Amino acid sequence: MNINTGDTAWVLASAAMVLLMTPGLALFYGGMVRAKSVLNMMMMSFIALGTVSVAWVLWGYSEAFGESWHGLVGNPFQHFGLDGLLGTRVFGTIPASAFVAFQSVFAIIAVALISGAIADRARFAAWTVFTVVWATVVYFPVAHWVFAFNGFAAHRGGWIANDLKVIDFAGGTAIHINAGAAGLALALVLGRRVGFGREPMRPHNLTLVMLGAGLLWFGWFGFNAGSALGAGATAAVAWVNTLAATGAAMLGWLAVERRRDGHATSLGAASGVVAGLVAITPACSALTPVGSVGLGALAGAACAWAVGLKFRLGFDDSLDVVGVHLVGGLVGTIGVGFLASASAPAGVDGLFYGGGVDQLWRQVVGAVVVLLFSFTVTWVIGKVIEATMGFRVDREAELAGIDLREHAETGYDLTVLTGGRLGAGTAATKPAGSSPLAGSAAGGPAAQSGTKTPEGASA
Amino acid sequence: MNINTGDTAWVLASAAMVLLMTPGLALFYGGMVRAKSVLNMMMMSFIALGTVSVAWVLWGYSEAFGESWHGLVGNPFQHFGLDGLLGTRVFGTIPASAFVAFQSVFAIIAVALISGAIADRARFAAWTVFTVVWATVVYFPVAHWVFAFNGFAAHRGGWIANDLKVIDFAGGTAIHINAGAAGLALALVLGRRVGFGREPMRPHNLTLVMLGAGLLWFGWFGFNAGSALGAGATAAVAWVNTLAATGAAMLGWLAVERRRDGHATSLGAASGVVAGLVAITPACSALTPVGSVGLGALAGAACAWAVGLKFRLGFDDSLDVVGVHLVGGLVGTIGVGFLASASAPAGVDGLFYGGGVDQLWRQVVGAVVVLLFSFTVTWVIGKVIEATMGFRVDREAELAGIDLREHAETGYDLTVLTGGRLGAGTAATKPAGSSPLAGSAAGGPAAQSGTKTPEGASA
Amino acid sequence: MNINTGDTAWVLASAAMVLLMTPGLALFYGGMVRAKSVLNMMMMSFIALGTVSVAWVLWGYSEAFGESWHGLVGNPFQHFGLDGLLGTRVFGTIPASAFVAFQSVFAIIAVALISGAIADRARFAAWTVFTVVWATVVYFPVAHWVFAFNGFAAHRGGWIANDLKVIDFAGGTAIHINAGAAGLALALVLGRRVGFGREPMRPHNLTLVMLGAGLLWFGWFGFNAGSALGAGATAAVAWVNTLAATGAAMLGWLAVERRRDGHATSLGAASGVVAGLVAITPACSALTPVGSVGLGALAGAACAWAVGLKFRLGFDDSLDVVGVHLVGGLVGTIGVGFLASASAPAGVDGLFYGGGVDQLWRQVVGAVVVLLFSFTVTWVIGKVIEATMGFRVDREAELAGIDLREHAETGYDLTVLTGGRLGAGTAATKPAGSSPLAGSAAGGPAAQSGTKTPEGASA
Amino acid sequence: MRLVTAIIRPHQLDDVKEALEAYGISGMTVSEVSGYGRQRGHSEVYRGAEYTVDVVPKVRLEVLVDDLDARSVVDVILKAAQTGRIGDGKIWTVPVEDVVRVRTGERGPEAL
Amino acid sequence: MRLVTAIIRPHQLDDVKEALEAYGISGMTVSEVSGYGRQRGHSEVYRGAEYTVDVVPKVRLEVLVDDLDARSVVDVILKAAQTGRIGDGKIWTVPVEDVVRVRTGERGPEAL
Amino acid sequence: MRLVTAIIRPHQLDDVKEALEAYGISGMTVSEVSGYGRQRGHSEVYRGAEYTVDVVPKVRLEVLVDDLDARSVVDVILKAAQTGRIGDGKIWTVPVEDVVRVRTGERGPEAL
Ligand SMILES: Nc1ncnc2c1ncn2[C@@H]1O[C@H](COP(=O)(O)OP(=O)(O)O)[C@@H](O)[C@H]1O
Ligand SMILES: Nc1ncnc2c1ncn2[C@@H]1O[C@H](COP(=O)(O)OP(=O)(O)O)[C@@H](O)[C@H]1O
Ligand SMILES: Nc1ncnc2c1ncn2[C@@H]1O[C@H](COP(=O)(O)OP(=O)(O)O)[C@@H](O)[C@H]1O
């Protein structure tokens, strides 16, 4: 078959947009923690961009889309290092590498999403190891189940897509339920932050949160409409549904807040956006725009309610990965069973449109299996990491700020007090003493004594 | 007719880029206000993403692009809920839903633009209502006038596009003059901020302003070049003209500042960017690149001058919606009458290129009619909202900061003083007392007494 | 030949993405300087968006892609003002204007990159002049050498592309080695900052740095994959290689840091991302994904090591343009000679893949020539500007902060102390005294006396 | 000499500065503080969790004055800072032994 | 009257506030400061260059009290702020001549 | 004991710290303040509207010292902070009744 340049253009653009979602997520999450842990929070997303990219290229793609072993996992050696995919090979109407590109960024963000559940307290080295292990043991297989259609990238694909026939257009199960359940597991493994439920831990920079939500929304059009793997009516309908559901979800969340707390907040708006995007992810090819408005409103309201659960149940899912991604993912995935309309591209009627429960039970089973698999395996991974290398920083580090302990950095330095001096003992400065040039920087002898320097004289 | 995937890819990508402009605008505006109202400023844009999305899907599209009633307004019931647009219907060379998607984001940003005129002082509930009413009563009809061409989405379209034949490629009248005039009306209805013209109200975070300008510029390529509704020479020329005019406008604005105030500022650069983008919006298909440089430079200089007007005339158009969007929109729309060149895709010669005044008067009439219509109707809407639900917060809220009053939030919390404690009485905390888990968070009894806690001991 | 809409869609989208890289760079650089010079740092990038856009449209394109004079430079008058490129002219499979658009943004960012070398101390007017002169004398010719292929935009193109046949897919020589060498030259011309090597100059806002890195990465997919000038397998492979190398480079940088300094930092992650993007730029069409992982890891490690050089050698390349762009560009450009694989779209084998040294020496010669040319000419330009208009601010301005001196602005105003009052003497306020409206803002006589005002009474 | 310290509302600062200038005081030092007292703070709500912020932003003013001026300066500040509503702040006076102007090394009243 | 000033760890502030409240002190003024003393700061590394930050974030508490309360208030703060590890801070007391409540103009002990 | 308070230029802080250390002072507390005096502020221009910022960023240094050291410490600071240009700041001394080290509860000179 030939490459269709329009389809390819859209898939490549979409892939780049989805890549941007991970830095967007880093900002969304980063703004929500306290100033002393913003960098660690962002780094948990950034490191996934590093580790998962490399794992994807080496074995991840092949594990997800190589020839299937009983519908459970692809053959990781078949396309090791993307072997055999560079040339003129075409999947559908696009180059094989374009499909590789598009799916890569899904893996990255799925991993990054989990980090919100364990904000402020995870050792960075342990998290880095976790990203690789989790991608390999949980994400790549689940992506195989859900995204690998028979006869597309390989003859035989995954069981959820081909046997159970769940409608999950862009990853409500594979990404959101998966990451949400994993987040819950890790939150339980790591335990609550020092002061959880007692000390205030309010967002330190809501402009970052809103910026992050904006970038996520933008990228999500690539996520959802790009999942059509082509630039046609399906992509366009997915685009419109993504807009409709997200707008409605924002309104739904704000309505709950307004009623319950008396105010519609900007954190609520940003959260509602994400809740809507999560819910419409599996459903964007299967609903009418009006159905999408309904699903979105419901998801916004449900997630606004669900974020309070952690205080009641006492688990510290710090940034509400469960409340937003697990709950939103369930609303969306199961919602398809009710709200799907045969007039949408997926061509299936849900319960409310006279389609009976046939699609509904498939959706429920798919959702539940992914949830249980992800929760269980993640819990085991977490415990093993905890037992071997340790997963949590000590309480002094938490109190002083994890940024300092894990990264030796401070997010902001906005004051006139410079608060420090160039130290000795690192790569940069070690040899400086021996350099006649560096010692006489800016036209004067370095002032190491307590006497006034020419510099001081003019400050 | 068949779908062209290349055209569709470009329109879908453009639509996503334009969607990103509204968060970009939120940052651009948000950085310009004081720290105590940054969230409210951003929320005024965000809520438009919610309300207008839903209104668009339900009746807005149909009102703008349904079968026309005398060229004045589309039939809002014809495509209610986007009925009949999901399937294989094609407009031009793209799926009907792609056109729906692309036009949706124009409606959103038109509404959001207005908010800059009434920074720091509008009740959020009132603004929320305004967004829906204004979109319905002002924007959707005007979009119909300007963007609904006969025989594209419906047999009969709007009067400005088809009868007056104004050249307004991407919305100089429908978006910028429209929003600018509406901003002026609302600024007059709401009155000046406490301390206007006396207290300093300098931008609290110029990095946000510049980031916002960058995102706006990026998105604007979708806005302008996407308005070709296809990926061909017209789009490419619009792209180049958008670059040329914007660069020149930045230089024009900075030159005025440098001469008048002695310094070229970063706020000036960001503002010049937006002024240039506004001016080239209607003109980008009608000018040569050199003409675009000229139009841009003029727009930058004119808007730099115009932002001083509010102090002279005493109306508090807080973030210069009039000075930038109304003035820039007029320069661009009327500038087409002078600078259009038949060598550009629009194929019309303006006054300076020997085309006489034929196009010029059309441009002037279109601009003036939209201006007057928008100003008048907006003023009435504003007055009605003021009379019924009240549009303005009280002066205590303005002094303490509208973020606190309207959203119960603070934009930034960057200090070591946590400045608070988890309260009682909300959804999250109400049941916490009754949960044995939450009470013993992090391995110790909750310290509600004044005695030292184990936690305290290590801080 | 006909326009291919899919190719055009991808090139237009890519061009917009590359445009966004310059604001992204402004944030990346801006976050790294101290708070008192963030605006100037960002403005150095923004002004390039203004000046280079206009220069490009007027003579730059023609100088780079007009008919060649001995392979050294294009005819700047042939397409002055983009004359003759508006209509239906097609280059390859895309409209001529789309090619003009795509190449324009390369010129802008090449110039902006240099600014990192001279942070905190360059007079803004001098820098503005420099951007135009450098683009004209250095960048446009070098772009001609590297990017102007015979028979594409003109019959005869540049010598590096057509005679030396260096593989430089997206600009390792033309952009990165070029800007890196220029940065070194300017850093030497301007000299070290006051306090360099002694006072701490730590990044004031690392969230901006990470955001900037995210936007750069996103845009870079347009930069690299867009350089295929079409949406096919080459673009898709370039996309995948760009991901693989960047992820690996982040890991490479962090590994060096972790080993050397004990911590993996967020500044390191952001820097590693950029280092990887730089290195893969020339190579993305010539390597396998596994080769890209290798090149990226090497580039990350090499640049992490190279940023310490400036302290040893005593030149103040403030934000490591040399350490990242020059070194990264060399690693990538010369790396092609070793790592190219004939299975990749470029179809050439490097030394490690049995291709011998044929490609390697071409790569080395190309890299060295561009390095020497750029360094020398830039040094001369710098010296001339220094001698004529002065290039550096005085030391009081440096100590107080260049933002205040050069732009009369402050980046952040986050405190409750408003710290000022509306002044007299500017355009905005000059006429205010004569306006009865402005004087009575917000319902009371302006309080210029020391007595309590009605306003005061309620604060 | 005396050091007069005043905790006032941020919004009154301009009035106080002008009043002091009118009285003839040419220098002072200002800083941001958080006040805790009868005036209530406010509540913020994030994802349904309520935070009670019990401190209120205030401004601290420090003015070194001659012994003779101390009482009048307190009165000037009092008048300019007063709004009559809870949270107006406090003014107190502390005796100072020695004042030096760094620039010149002058000591005592000349240093003011 | 007396002004009791305490430099304490930021994390102890809540405990100290509660202890003072329990003692019956209803007002105080808090500000952020940087402390320099026996407690070591920390190092940060940026692109291989190490920065030594030798100041530690602290909180300054100022409480105006009646002469009779001064000693007890110091003890209350001492008890609530103490962790026993280097860097706990200092408390000192200064005599105050005059205190005014801005809202009412009351002076002396009533102004507290 | 005495409390020596100095308002100095931010850029002089490092020199002052080093001078005090050389003299043998091991602790101090530093905060950011805004100064208002003879030294002029600056103007900023936003969209043609000029703002006059009349405060200048300064640093406040507080050092508790033994009575005998007070005078010398003032001199040490004076010397290290002086640039001779307007805006160098002030130093003043206040008598202190009681000093406590929070960590140990030590009082008086031992607490320094
Ligand atoms: N005992 C005190 N010591 C130091 N500062 C105090 C004291 N009491 C009040 N303040 C300061 O004065 C401010 C105003 O006090 P508050 O009790 O709220 O109102 P009012 O003085 O009008 O009764 C407080 O925010 C705090 O900064
Ligand atoms: N001489 C002093 N004058 C003023 N403040 C001081 C002085 N010495 C210490 N401090 C303050 O007390 C804090 C704690 O002092 P430090 O010497 O670190 O610990 P400790 O008091 O436990 O011995 C310092 O951070 C500083 O803010
Ligand atoms: N009377 C005063 N009370 C308190 N602080 C003062 C007083 N006068 C000056 N200052 C502080 O000293 C700083 C320097 O004073 P200024 O008059 O500008 O210069 P100089 O002391 O060199 O004459 C001011 O910025 C302010 O912080």
XYZ file of C-alpha atoms in Angstrom, chain B:
459
model
C -16.620 15.565 -3.238
C -13.767 13.707 -1.616
C -11.848 14.512 1.518
C -8.326 15.723 0.896
C -6.252 14.338 3.754
C -3.545 16.983 3.441
C -6.042 19.795 3.710
C -7.737 18.032 6.592
C -4.463 17.457 8.400
C -3.660 21.140 8.185
C -7.095 22.253 9.332
C -7.090 19.877 12.304
C -3.597 20.932 13.303
C -4.571 24.564 12.891
C -7.654 24.098 15.030
C -5.541 22.668 17.840
C -3.101 25.535 17.493
C -5.916 28.056 17.750
C -7.273 26.248 20.796
C -3.903 26.799 22.448
C -4.230 30.527 21.840
C -6.800 30.884 24.597
C -4.532 29.509 27.345
C -1.850 31.627 25.701
C -4.063 34.658 26.034
C -4.747 33.731 29.648
C -1.011 33.897 30.316
C -0.545 37.062 28.285
C -3.298 38.799 30.220
C -2.538 37.077 33.513
C 1.038 38.279 33.610
C -0.054 41.863 33.077
C -2.272 42.213 36.109
C -1.134 42.366 39.714
C -0.306 39.147 41.525
C -3.488 39.329 43.513
C -5.711 38.960 40.442
C -3.748 36.687 38.158
C -6.017 33.696 38.651
C -9.204 35.570 37.998
C -7.686 37.013 34.855
C -6.729 33.575 33.618
C -10.077 32.131 34.622
C -11.926 34.634 32.489
C -10.256 33.025 29.476
C -10.566 29.495 30.753
C -14.257 29.700 31.462
C -14.809 30.739 27.850
C -13.185 27.470 26.878
C -15.917 25.774 28.863
C -19.028 27.751 28.108
C -18.396 28.607 24.480
C -17.363 25.051 23.613
C -20.650 23.742 24.860
C -22.687 26.561 23.321
C -20.926 26.026 20.011
C -21.724 22.355 19.904
C -25.320 22.854 20.924
C -26.463 25.879 18.934
C -23.550 28.127 18.096
C -22.282 26.402 15.012
C -25.757 26.253 13.600
C -26.402 29.891 14.372
C -23.218 30.856 12.568
C -23.233 28.452 9.651
C -26.768 27.123 9.344
C -28.994 28.228 6.487
C -29.128 32.002 6.590
C -32.040 34.190 7.524
C -31.600 37.188 5.204
C -27.847 37.054 5.524
C -28.146 38.078 9.164
C -28.064 34.898 11.173
C -27.984 31.155 10.623
C -30.755 28.851 11.701
C -29.766 27.735 15.215
C -31.998 24.657 15.124
C -30.882 23.197 11.844
C -27.731 21.638 13.203
C -28.572 21.748 16.896
C -26.068 19.511 18.672
C -24.163 19.336 15.373
C -26.932 17.189 14.044
C -26.256 15.912 10.548
C -22.560 16.847 10.489
C -20.973 13.711 11.867
C -21.017 11.425 8.890
C -19.307 11.686 5.581
C -20.418 15.200 4.845
C -17.707 17.279 3.215
C -17.282 21.062 3.022
C -14.863 22.041 0.290
C -12.157 19.414 0.631
C -12.447 18.662 4.341
C -14.915 16.802 6.559
C -17.721 18.990 7.842
C -16.602 18.242 11.403
C -13.158 19.598 10.657
C -14.735 22.890 9.708
C -16.837 22.767 12.867
C -13.679 22.179 14.858
C -11.736 24.982 13.246
C -14.460 27.574 13.678
C -15.176 26.594 17.281
C -11.907 27.899 18.593
C -12.423 31.252 16.913
C -15.583 31.754 18.907
C -13.798 30.885 22.143
C -10.954 33.288 21.734
C -13.151 36.136 20.534
C -14.977 35.990 23.841
C -11.829 35.588 25.913
C -10.206 38.631 24.321
C -12.820 40.929 25.814
C -11.866 40.068 29.363
C -8.710 42.161 29.247
C -10.825 45.304 29.276
C -12.333 44.581 32.666
C -9.442 43.073 34.579
C -9.474 42.842 38.379
C -13.080 43.780 38.987
C -15.711 41.556 37.363
C -17.769 39.064 39.330
C -16.909 35.678 37.974
C -20.497 34.460 37.842
C -21.504 37.547 35.896
C -18.654 37.099 33.458
C -19.614 33.457 32.995
C -23.130 34.446 32.045
C -21.774 37.170 29.798
C -19.660 34.724 27.811
C -22.700 32.704 26.831
C -24.941 35.650 26.108
C -22.350 37.578 24.148
C -21.398 34.569 22.052
C -25.033 33.961 21.259
C -26.189 37.480 20.624
C -23.055 39.054 19.177
C -20.393 36.626 18.078
C -22.328 33.870 16.332
C -24.283 36.349 14.181
C -21.210 38.393 13.288
C -19.299 35.220 12.451
C -22.198 34.380 10.174
C -21.939 37.746 8.429
C -18.212 37.454 7.863
C -17.288 33.783 7.586
C -20.374 32.068 6.086
C -19.839 31.997 2.355
C -22.728 31.111 0.095
C -22.654 27.499 -0.905
C -19.976 26.350 1.497
C -21.665 25.127 4.655
C -25.109 26.267 3.565
C -26.629 27.662 0.413
C -27.002 31.146 1.746
C -24.419 32.758 4.021
C -23.789 36.146 5.647
C -24.130 39.596 4.129
C -20.631 40.906 4.760
C -18.957 37.955 3.077
C -21.324 37.628 0.160
C -22.952 40.994 -0.460
C -20.571 43.626 0.846
C -17.629 41.388 -0.086
C -15.265 42.634 2.562
C -11.896 40.903 2.487
C -11.473 39.568 6.001
C -9.473 36.429 5.659
C -9.237 35.300 9.275
C -11.388 37.684 11.235
C -10.178 41.266 11.602
C -13.785 42.360 11.875
C -15.447 39.275 13.299
C -12.847 38.717 15.997
C -10.759 41.761 16.724
C -12.914 44.774 15.977
C -15.774 42.847 17.480
C -13.951 41.990 20.709
C -12.292 45.402 20.879
C -15.579 47.271 20.636
C -17.151 44.913 23.146
C -14.230 45.507 25.499
C -14.732 49.242 25.291
C -18.424 48.877 26.058
C -17.801 46.672 29.080
C -15.021 48.911 30.382
C -17.506 51.758 30.353
C -20.250 49.712 31.973
C -18.035 48.461 34.783
C -16.151 51.683 35.356
C -12.616 52.230 36.451
C -10.698 50.156 38.952
C -10.111 51.565 42.400
C -6.962 53.616 42.097
C -6.943 53.748 38.297
C -4.676 56.497 37.030
C -3.155 56.975 40.459
C -1.934 53.735 41.897
C 0.681 51.764 40.070
C -0.691 48.604 38.497
C 2.351 47.245 36.899
C 2.547 43.752 35.391
C 3.385 41.236 38.070
C 5.100 38.649 35.898
C 6.438 39.605 32.502
C 7.767 36.141 31.784
C 4.154 34.992 31.607
C 3.363 37.839 29.237
C 6.176 36.870 26.905
C 5.320 33.198 27.091
C 1.730 34.077 26.297
C 2.822 36.165 23.322
C 4.910 33.254 22.071
C 2.016 30.818 22.325
C -0.290 33.310 20.661
C 2.090 33.769 17.781
C 2.439 30.018 17.323
C -1.298 29.500 17.407
C -1.917 32.409 15.116
C -0.308 30.566 12.243
C -3.197 28.149 12.594
C -5.594 31.067 12.861
C -4.395 32.780 9.707
C -2.890 30.116 7.491
C -5.489 27.618 8.667
C -8.210 29.938 7.417
C -7.273 28.847 3.917
C -9.036 25.621 4.942
C -6.418 23.740 3.010
C -2.698 23.187 2.674
C -1.788 25.001 -0.511
C -0.249 28.200 -1.764
C -2.818 30.429 -0.074
C -2.038 28.985 3.320
C 1.672 29.287 2.694
C 1.419 32.928 1.652
C -0.750 33.678 4.668
C 1.926 32.044 6.827
C 4.711 34.169 5.414
C 2.683 37.358 5.655
C 1.843 36.549 9.247
C 5.514 36.286 10.048
C 6.500 39.413 8.172
C 3.818 41.663 9.615
C 4.359 40.464 13.164
C 8.085 40.959 13.086
C 7.627 44.425 11.655
C 4.965 45.312 14.207
C 7.265 44.385 17.061
C 9.891 46.678 15.603
C 7.312 49.412 15.071
C 6.101 49.278 18.649
C 9.619 49.211 20.073
C 10.670 52.122 17.898
C 7.838 54.255 19.242
C 8.702 53.296 22.808
C 12.347 53.945 22.368
C 11.669 57.379 20.967
C 8.926 58.325 23.386
C 9.961 56.661 26.641
C 13.646 56.093 26.099
C 13.545 52.312 26.364
C 12.400 49.377 24.303
C 10.529 47.151 26.740
C 9.673 43.490 26.830
C 6.030 44.344 27.397
C 6.303 46.435 24.270
C 7.762 43.578 22.291
C 5.019 41.215 23.419
C 2.384 43.841 22.696
C 3.838 44.598 19.304
C 3.686 40.942 18.421
C -0.007 40.843 19.218
C -0.695 44.120 17.423
C 0.950 42.799 14.286
C -0.912 39.526 14.461
C -4.188 41.361 14.852
C -3.551 43.644 11.915
C -2.458 40.937 9.495
C -5.411 38.723 10.409
C -7.846 40.120 7.842
C -5.091 40.908 5.371
C -2.861 37.878 5.215
C -4.251 36.547 1.947
C -4.427 39.899 0.239
C -1.008 41.486 0.679
C 2.482 40.891 -0.600
C 5.134 40.169 2.009
C 6.473 43.685 1.577
C 2.986 45.064 2.026
C 2.719 42.971 5.156
C 5.912 44.450 6.545
C 4.454 47.892 5.952
C 1.093 47.065 7.480
C 2.771 45.465 10.470
C 5.074 48.375 11.156
C 2.160 50.755 10.952
C 0.025 48.641 13.249
C 2.793 48.322 15.811
C 3.355 52.050 15.886
C -0.351 52.904 15.871
C -1.178 50.567 18.733
C 1.823 51.713 20.764
C 0.415 55.158 20.478
C -3.180 54.090 21.080
C -2.578 52.397 24.420
C -2.027 55.834 25.945
C -5.527 56.930 24.942
C -7.260 55.384 27.913
C -5.369 57.605 30.329
C -6.266 60.678 28.301
C -9.892 59.763 27.923
C -10.226 58.244 31.341
C -11.732 54.863 30.558
C -10.124 51.867 32.202
C -9.597 49.428 29.363
C -7.243 47.688 31.711
C -5.147 45.574 29.371
C -5.709 47.624 26.221
C -8.192 45.556 24.313
C -9.186 48.746 22.546
C -5.649 49.946 21.970
C -4.484 46.640 20.545
C -7.450 44.727 19.162
C -9.819 47.463 18.096
C -7.127 49.745 16.732
C -5.096 46.880 15.298
C -8.216 45.379 13.773
C -9.121 48.682 12.143
C -5.607 49.186 10.803
C -5.658 45.720 9.303
C -9.163 45.709 7.923
C -8.989 49.145 6.411
C -5.343 48.664 5.461
C -6.456 45.949 3.064
C -8.256 48.628 1.098
C -4.965 50.427 0.569
C -2.379 47.656 0.457
C -4.089 44.721 -1.232
C -2.193 43.460 -4.234
C -3.688 41.358 -6.987
C -0.540 39.240 -6.978
C -1.561 37.840 -3.596
C -4.041 34.971 -3.341
C -7.058 37.209 -2.770
C -6.415 38.718 -6.179
C -7.612 42.240 -5.443
C -5.753 45.523 -5.896
C -6.066 48.139 -3.172
C -5.815 51.898 -3.533
C -2.005 51.964 -3.468
C -1.787 49.240 -6.066
C -4.088 50.983 -8.516
C -7.289 49.304 -7.481
C -9.131 52.495 -6.645
C -11.438 52.879 -3.687
C -13.783 50.030 -4.493
C -12.353 47.612 -1.982
C -11.510 50.385 0.468
C -15.078 51.503 1.057
C -16.213 47.941 1.494
C -13.578 47.453 4.154
C -14.529 50.653 5.924
C -18.225 49.895 5.900
C -17.667 46.361 7.183
C -15.386 47.560 9.961
C -17.703 50.338 11.073
C -20.840 48.235 11.059
C -19.263 45.499 13.155
C -17.811 48.077 15.528
C -21.117 49.821 16.090
C -23.150 46.661 16.335
C -20.785 45.081 18.811
C -20.388 48.172 20.949
C -24.105 48.815 21.194
C -25.290 45.312 21.855
C -22.483 44.622 24.300
C -23.259 47.772 26.203
C -26.865 46.669 26.546
C -25.868 43.172 27.648
C -23.486 44.632 30.183
C -26.101 46.979 31.593
C -28.662 44.221 31.868
C -26.248 41.951 33.709
C -25.240 44.811 35.971
C -28.863 45.557 36.757
C -29.907 41.988 37.356
C -27.053 40.093 38.956
C -24.431 42.782 39.408
C -21.251 42.814 37.361
C -18.654 44.270 39.686
C -17.067 43.102 42.915
C -17.037 45.491 45.850
C -14.035 47.668 46.583
C -12.834 45.586 49.519
C -12.547 42.606 47.187
C -10.656 44.722 44.696
C -8.214 45.909 47.324
C -7.681 42.522 48.929
C -7.493 40.909 45.519
C -10.196 39.411 43.378
C -8.534 35.997 43.394
C -9.322 35.546 47.041
C -12.845 36.833 46.851
C -14.010 35.129 43.708
C -11.933 31.973 43.696
C -10.680 31.533 47.278
C -7.188 30.971 45.932
C -3.784 32.620 45.819
C -1.723 32.541 42.653
C 1.647 31.975 44.254
C 2.892 30.565 47.528
C 6.645 30.755 47.246
C 7.717 31.390 50.826
C 8.755 29.116 53.637
C 5.919 30.401 55.755
C 3.200 27.928 54.982
C 0.786 30.511 56.235
C -2.125 28.306 57.056
C -3.517 25.063 58.228
C -5.915 22.527 56.878
C -9.329 23.771 57.792
C -12.490 22.064 58.869
C -15.806 22.280 57.173
C -15.307 21.257 53.578
C -16.026 18.153 51.627
C -12.516 16.920 51.968
C -12.086 17.492 55.627
C -15.566 17.124 56.986
C -15.383 13.375 57.239
C -11.697 13.325 58.092
C -12.304 13.585 61.780
C -14.318 10.425 61.687
C -11.663 8.467 59.876
C -9.220 6.660 62.073
C -6.810 6.443 59.163
C -6.629 10.116 58.336
C -6.240 11.118 61.928
C -3.029 9.229 62.365
C -1.377 10.336 59.193
C 2.322 9.735 58.894
C 2.768 7.716 61.952
C 1.807 9.909 64.848
C -1.216 11.364 66.582
C -2.352 14.586 64.958
C -0.830 17.462 66.833
C -3.631 19.826 67.588
C -2.236 20.911 70.919
C 0.518 23.368 71.480
C 2.997 20.784 72.593
C 5.967 19.638 70.625
C 5.234 16.798 68.258
C 7.647 14.191 67.020
C 7.373 16.000 63.727
C 8.285 19.300 65.219
C 11.284 17.728 66.838
C 13.090 17.171 63.613
C 12.301 20.306 61.668
